[in-house]
Structures are given as structure tokens and as C-alpha cells.
Amino acid sequence: TFIALLELDGCLFDSNTSAGLIDMTLPDGTKKLDKIRFAYERLPQAVKDALPLVKNNGREMRFSNGSSITAGLSHRGGTLQVLHVSEMGEIAADRPERAAEIITGGFGAVHSGSMIHVESTAKGRAGYFYKMVEAAQALQKEKRPLTPLDFKLHFFPWWKHPNYRIDPTGVT
């Protein structure tokens, strides 16, 4: 949800910004686009009047300032300033050829100096996602400055969130 809102923010306040969503399936990607649409529809009317949608369908939201957010399976051939790849671990484990296409096509479409967000739960100890995480962890351990081509790892363990804990009283 955070990445979806970040894409919306970037498209609204930076003209001619292209953002892309890639997920396990196209319907999964369009669900993320629906989250963005939900947020846009609840913005103050003055913002929507200043930045109206000129195209709004299941796969794309295009704004009057030339910015757009599109759900797809690769995004090869375009130029993106923001790319969000969801469930890369599962894609890499179940469909390695699709993961390769995302890396060569989707990542290759991202404009230099722009953002790629890859989020997932790991699915095993192999594949493109596993290699990406391992490389990012190694850089983190070395405390080396990252280049524009390096991924920065952010790990948010669900079990540390206080809402996922119960009172241990009575638990055996």
C-alpha cells in the first residue's frame, strides 16, 4: 500500500512521470491499481480538479499532467520513473523465465536515477529474488556506499509487529 501511494504521489506532483506495477498475475496487478484509484477518488476535490484523470480503466490511470500508472506483466519497451514489482520471490520460484523478463524488460525500462521497488516473501533459497536479497544483504554487511544500480534491503518481519502477538497468559 505504501508503494502504491508513493507512485500516486509521484504521478500527481511530478508531471510526465510513468509508473509501472508488475505482480504475479495481471489481475493481481490491477488490484494494486485499484488501491491507487481508491486513494485518488478520496483526495480533496480541489486536487482532483487540478489533476483530473484523462484515462481510467482496469490497467491504466493517466492524469492531465502527462503522468500515468500502468499495470502489466513486464513493461519492456517503455520508460518508467517508478516500478513496483510485487511477489518477485514467488514469480522467480514458479516462473523463472518470467522473472528473467521482468529483470531484462521491466528493470531495463526504468529511467536512470529512478526507483525500483521489489517486495515479496522469499520462496526458497534459489532464484532471482533470492540472489537480489543476498546481494543486498552482502552490501549492507560491508557498509559500502550503494551505487545507483544496487538494491537497498528493507526487511520488515511480521512477527515483530505488536498486533501479531497475543497475551501469553494461559498459553502452554
Short mmCIF file of C-alpha atoms in Angstrom, two decimals:
data_model
loop_
_atom_site.label_atom_id
_atom_site.label_comp_id
_atom_site.label_asym_id
_atom_site.label_seq_id
_atom_site.Cartn_x
_atom_site.Cartn_y
_atom_site.Cartn_z
CA THR A 1 0.00 0.00 0.00
CA PHE A 2 2.83 2.40 0.82
CA ILE A 3 4.48 1.87 -2.57
CA ALA A 4 1.13 2.30 -4.32
CA LEU A 5 0.58 5.64 -2.58
CA LEU A 6 4.16 6.69 -3.32
CA GLU A 7 3.51 6.05 -7.02
CA LEU A 8 0.30 8.09 -6.89
CA ASP A 9 2.08 10.94 -5.13
CA GLY A 10 4.89 10.93 -7.68
CA CYS A 11 2.49 10.97 -10.59
CA LEU A 12 0.34 13.76 -9.18
CA PHE A 13 3.13 16.11 -8.20
CA ASP A 14 5.70 15.37 -10.93
CA SER A 15 4.44 15.89 -14.47
CA ASN A 16 5.18 13.28 -17.13
CA THR A 17 6.04 10.57 -14.59
CA SER A 18 5.46 6.99 -15.70
CA ALA A 19 4.93 4.36 -13.01
CA GLY A 20 4.51 0.65 -13.55
CA LEU A 21 3.09 -2.22 -11.50
CA ILE A 22 4.08 -5.86 -12.03
CA ASP A 23 2.57 -8.68 -9.99
CA MET A 24 2.21 -12.44 -10.07
CA THR A 25 -0.75 -12.15 -12.45
CA LEU A 26 -2.31 -9.26 -14.32
CA PRO A 27 -5.45 -9.40 -12.12
CA ASP A 28 -3.20 -9.11 -9.05
CA GLY A 29 -1.53 -6.06 -10.61
CA THR A 30 -4.86 -4.43 -11.39
CA LYS A 31 -5.89 -4.93 -7.74
CA LYS A 32 -2.92 -2.77 -6.76
CA LEU A 33 -4.00 -0.20 -9.32
CA ASP A 34 -7.46 -0.32 -7.70
CA LYS A 35 -5.82 0.67 -4.38
CA ILE A 36 -4.33 3.69 -6.11
CA ARG A 37 -7.67 4.54 -7.71
CA PHE A 38 -9.37 4.20 -4.30
CA ALA A 39 -6.89 6.69 -2.79
CA TYR A 40 -7.21 9.13 -5.73
CA GLU A 41 -11.01 9.11 -5.52
CA ARG A 42 -10.80 10.15 -1.85
CA LEU A 43 -8.48 13.11 -2.40
CA PRO A 44 -9.88 16.61 -1.88
CA GLN A 45 -11.96 17.74 -4.84
CA ALA A 46 -9.57 20.64 -5.48
CA VAL A 47 -6.71 18.19 -6.10
CA LYS A 48 -8.84 16.06 -8.44
CA ASP A 49 -9.98 19.19 -10.29
CA ALA A 50 -6.37 20.34 -10.73
CA LEU A 51 -5.17 16.87 -11.82
CA PRO A 52 -8.11 15.04 -13.40
CA LEU A 53 -7.88 11.56 -14.86
CA VAL A 54 -7.88 11.60 -18.65
CA LYS A 55 -7.78 7.80 -18.89
CA ASN A 56 -9.03 5.41 -16.24
CA ASN A 57 -9.51 1.73 -16.97
CA GLY A 58 -8.56 -1.58 -15.37
CA ARG A 59 -4.91 -1.35 -16.45
CA GLU A 60 -4.07 2.35 -16.54
CA MET A 61 -4.64 5.66 -14.82
CA ARG A 62 -3.46 8.65 -16.86
CA PHE A 63 -3.55 12.16 -15.42
CA SER A 64 -3.90 15.54 -17.13
CA ASN A 65 -0.27 16.41 -16.28
CA GLY A 66 1.01 13.61 -18.54
CA SER A 67 1.76 11.17 -15.70
CA SER A 68 0.45 7.62 -15.67
CA ILE A 69 0.39 4.40 -13.67
CA THR A 70 0.05 1.15 -15.59
CA ALA A 71 -0.35 -2.47 -14.50
CA GLY A 72 1.43 -5.00 -16.69
CA LEU A 73 3.47 -8.19 -16.70
CA SER A 74 6.79 -6.74 -17.94
CA HIS A 75 6.83 -3.08 -19.07
CA ARG A 76 9.50 -3.78 -21.68
CA GLY A 77 9.86 -1.04 -24.25
CA GLY A 78 8.70 1.94 -22.21
CA THR A 79 10.47 4.38 -19.95
CA LEU A 80 9.49 4.37 -16.30
CA GLN A 81 10.48 6.57 -13.40
CA VAL A 82 8.96 4.19 -10.82
CA LEU A 83 8.49 0.43 -10.98
CA HIS A 84 6.84 -1.73 -8.33
CA VAL A 85 7.35 -5.49 -8.64
CA SER A 86 5.24 -7.47 -6.20
CA GLU A 87 5.73 -11.15 -5.28
CA MET A 88 9.06 -11.45 -7.09
CA GLY A 89 10.04 -14.40 -4.86
CA GLU A 90 7.05 -16.42 -6.00
CA ILE A 91 7.44 -15.35 -9.63
CA ALA A 92 11.15 -16.29 -9.58
CA ALA A 93 10.47 -19.68 -7.98
CA ASP A 94 7.44 -20.68 -10.07
CA ARG A 95 8.18 -18.91 -13.35
CA PRO A 96 11.91 -18.19 -13.69
CA GLU A 97 11.51 -17.19 -17.35
CA ARG A 98 9.04 -14.50 -16.30
CA ALA A 99 11.42 -13.29 -13.58
CA ALA A 100 14.15 -13.02 -16.22
CA GLU A 101 11.79 -10.98 -18.42
CA ILE A 102 10.98 -8.65 -15.52
CA ILE A 103 14.68 -8.08 -14.89
CA THR A 104 15.66 -7.59 -18.51
CA GLY A 105 12.46 -5.85 -19.63
CA GLY A 106 10.93 -4.15 -16.60
CA PHE A 107 14.12 -3.14 -14.82
CA GLY A 108 15.59 -2.07 -18.14
CA ALA A 109 12.65 0.29 -18.69
CA VAL A 110 13.36 2.27 -15.52
CA HIS A 111 14.95 5.63 -16.18
CA SER A 112 18.41 6.21 -14.72
CA GLY A 113 18.23 7.68 -11.23
CA SER A 114 14.68 6.45 -10.71
CA MET A 115 13.12 3.91 -8.32
CA ILE A 116 12.51 0.17 -8.47
CA HIS A 117 10.64 -1.37 -5.54
CA VAL A 118 10.72 -5.15 -5.32
CA GLU A 119 8.72 -6.70 -2.50
CA SER A 120 7.98 -10.28 -1.74
CA THR A 121 8.14 -13.14 0.64
CA ALA A 122 11.01 -15.42 -0.24
CA LYS A 123 10.04 -18.75 -1.67
CA GLY A 124 13.06 -20.91 -1.14
CA ARG A 125 16.80 -20.34 -1.35
CA ALA A 126 17.20 -20.02 -5.11
CA GLY A 127 16.15 -17.84 -8.00
CA TYR A 128 16.43 -14.19 -8.98
CA PHE A 129 14.74 -12.80 -5.89
CA TYR A 130 16.94 -14.83 -3.55
CA LYS A 131 20.04 -13.60 -5.40
CA MET A 132 18.85 -9.98 -5.18
CA VAL A 133 18.30 -10.28 -1.42
CA GLU A 134 21.65 -12.00 -0.89
CA ALA A 135 23.48 -9.29 -2.86
CA ALA A 136 21.71 -6.51 -0.95
CA GLN A 137 22.50 -8.18 2.40
CA ALA A 138 26.16 -8.52 1.45
CA LEU A 139 26.37 -4.81 0.61
CA GLN A 140 24.63 -3.96 3.87
CA LYS A 141 27.13 -6.04 5.87
CA GLU A 142 30.06 -4.42 4.07
CA LYS A 143 28.62 -0.97 4.87
CA ARG A 144 29.72 0.05 1.42
CA PRO A 145 28.06 3.04 -0.28
CA LEU A 146 25.44 1.87 -2.75
CA THR A 147 25.69 2.68 -6.44
CA PRO A 148 22.58 3.65 -8.44
CA LEU A 149 22.42 0.02 -9.61
CA ASP A 150 22.42 -1.56 -6.14
CA PHE A 151 19.32 -2.59 -4.23
CA LYS A 152 18.92 -1.49 -0.63
CA LEU A 153 17.36 -4.17 1.53
CA HIS A 154 14.49 -3.32 3.86
CA PHE A 155 13.27 -6.26 5.91
CA PHE A 156 10.10 -5.92 7.94
CA PRO A 157 9.50 -9.09 9.97
CA TRP A 158 5.79 -9.56 10.51
CA TRP A 159 6.32 -11.36 13.83
CA LYS A 160 7.81 -8.23 15.43
CA HIS A 161 4.66 -6.17 14.90
CA PRO A 162 2.86 -5.85 18.26
CA ASN A 163 -0.55 -6.54 16.69
CA TYR A 164 0.60 -10.06 15.81
CA ARG A 165 1.28 -11.00 19.41
CA ILE A 166 -1.11 -12.36 21.98
CA ASP A 167 -1.04 -12.29 25.75
CA PRO A 168 0.90 -15.43 26.72
CA THR A 169 -1.19 -15.94 29.85
CA GLY A 170 -2.80 -19.34 29.62
CA VAL A 171 -0.72 -20.45 26.63
CA THR A 172 1.07 -23.77 27.17
#
